[in-house]
mmCIF file of C-alpha atoms and ligand atoms in Angstrom:
data_model
loop_
_atom_site.group_PDB
_atom_site.id
_atom_site.type_symbol
_atom_site.label_atom_id
_atom_site.label_comp_id
_atom_site.label_asym_id
_atom_site.label_seq_id
_atom_site.Cartn_x
_atom_site.Cartn_y
_atom_site.Cartn_z
ATOM 1 C CA UNK X 30 127.100 89.038 81.590
ATOM 2 C CA UNK X 31 124.845 91.426 81.769
ATOM 3 C CA UNK X 32 123.695 93.103 84.981
ATOM 4 C CA UNK X 33 121.849 91.804 87.751
ATOM 5 C CA UNK X 34 118.901 94.316 88.729
ATOM 6 C CA UNK X 35 118.549 92.590 91.795
ATOM 7 C CA UNK X 36 121.925 93.733 92.747
ATOM 8 C CA UNK X 37 121.029 97.397 91.720
ATOM 9 C CA UNK X 38 118.910 99.635 93.927
ATOM 10 C CA UNK X 39 117.017 102.120 91.466
ATOM 11 C CA UNK X 40 114.884 103.406 93.983
ATOM 12 C CA UNK X 41 116.545 105.677 97.599
ATOM 13 C CA UNK X 42 115.980 105.025 100.680
ATOM 14 C CA UNK X 43 111.845 106.842 100.332
ATOM 15 C CA UNK X 44 112.514 108.124 104.405
ATOM 16 C CA UNK X 45 116.016 109.988 103.536
ATOM 17 C CA UNK X 46 117.187 109.657 100.256
ATOM 18 C CA UNK X 47 120.178 106.804 101.054
ATOM 19 C CA UNK X 48 120.629 103.607 98.583
ATOM 20 C CA UNK X 49 118.023 100.980 99.838
ATOM 21 C CA UNK X 50 118.517 97.861 101.813
ATOM 22 C CA UNK X 51 117.773 95.448 99.787
ATOM 23 C CA UNK X 52 117.443 93.618 103.326
ATOM 24 C CA UNK X 53 115.193 96.470 103.933
ATOM 25 C CA UNK X 54 113.939 97.621 100.868
ATOM 26 C CA UNK X 55 112.878 99.807 99.639
ATOM 27 C CA UNK X 56 114.768 101.664 102.980
ATOM 28 C CA UNK X 57 117.637 101.577 102.864
ATOM 29 C CA UNK X 58 117.379 100.641 107.392
ATOM 30 C CA UNK X 59 115.503 98.928 109.848
ATOM 31 C CA UNK X 60 115.123 102.359 111.642
ATOM 32 C CA UNK X 61 113.563 104.511 108.249
ATOM 33 C CA UNK X 62 111.650 101.532 107.451
ATOM 34 C CA UNK X 63 109.969 102.734 111.298
ATOM 35 C CA UNK X 64 109.271 105.667 110.679
ATOM 36 C CA UNK X 65 107.699 105.002 108.385
ATOM 37 C CA UNK X 66 105.179 102.634 109.079
ATOM 38 C CA UNK X 67 104.160 104.801 112.688
ATOM 39 C CA UNK X 68 103.481 106.895 109.907
ATOM 40 C CA UNK X 69 100.964 104.780 109.110
ATOM 41 C CA UNK X 70 100.496 104.061 112.897
ATOM 42 C CA UNK X 71 99.573 107.315 113.698
ATOM 43 C CA UNK X 72 99.193 109.915 110.884
ATOM 44 C CA UNK X 73 96.082 110.224 109.003
ATOM 45 C CA UNK X 74 96.487 106.214 108.064
ATOM 46 C CA UNK X 75 94.872 105.425 111.397
ATOM 47 C CA UNK X 76 91.753 103.162 111.260
ATOM 48 C CA UNK X 77 89.028 103.192 113.551
ATOM 49 C CA UNK X 78 88.813 99.408 115.014
ATOM 50 C CA UNK X 79 85.552 98.344 114.210
ATOM 51 C CA UNK X 80 83.755 95.675 116.087
ATOM 52 C CA UNK X 81 80.611 93.360 114.895
ATOM 53 C CA UNK X 82 78.664 92.916 118.218
ATOM 54 C CA UNK X 83 76.460 90.286 116.194
ATOM 55 C CA UNK X 84 75.631 87.155 117.346
ATOM 56 C CA UNK X 85 76.366 84.314 114.792
ATOM 57 C CA UNK X 86 72.877 82.799 115.277
ATOM 58 C CA UNK X 87 72.445 80.326 111.959
ATOM 59 C CA UNK X 88 69.848 81.428 109.846
ATOM 60 C CA UNK X 89 67.093 80.662 109.128
ATOM 61 C CA UNK X 90 65.456 81.073 105.266
ATOM 62 C CA UNK X 91 61.683 80.856 105.365
ATOM 63 C CA UNK X 92 60.495 77.527 103.286
ATOM 64 C CA UNK X 93 57.988 79.127 101.183
ATOM 65 C CA UNK X 94 57.737 75.985 99.336
ATOM 66 C CA UNK X 95 56.108 77.023 96.167
ATOM 67 C CA UNK X 96 58.221 75.806 93.531
ATOM 68 C CA UNK X 97 58.832 72.132 95.488
ATOM 69 C CA UNK X 98 56.854 68.799 95.015
ATOM 70 C CA UNK X 99 54.050 70.577 93.072
ATOM 71 C CA UNK X 100 52.062 67.405 92.395
HETATM 72 ZN ZN1 LIG J 29 116.858 106.374 105.238
#
């Protein structure tokens, strides 16, 4: 019977260093996962919202007629 790697978590929680729980990997608990999430949302990783205010009109391409019906 070989050891199951999924049953053993070699990586500790990135927040507090406790053994990570399988349910909250790579963290040990929902709280630590939440802490990491807020680091992303509230820190320098914050991404400014970009709104495009352009109308979604159909793009009509000009027909030159050079490559068709040249007979
Ligand atoms: Zn933790």
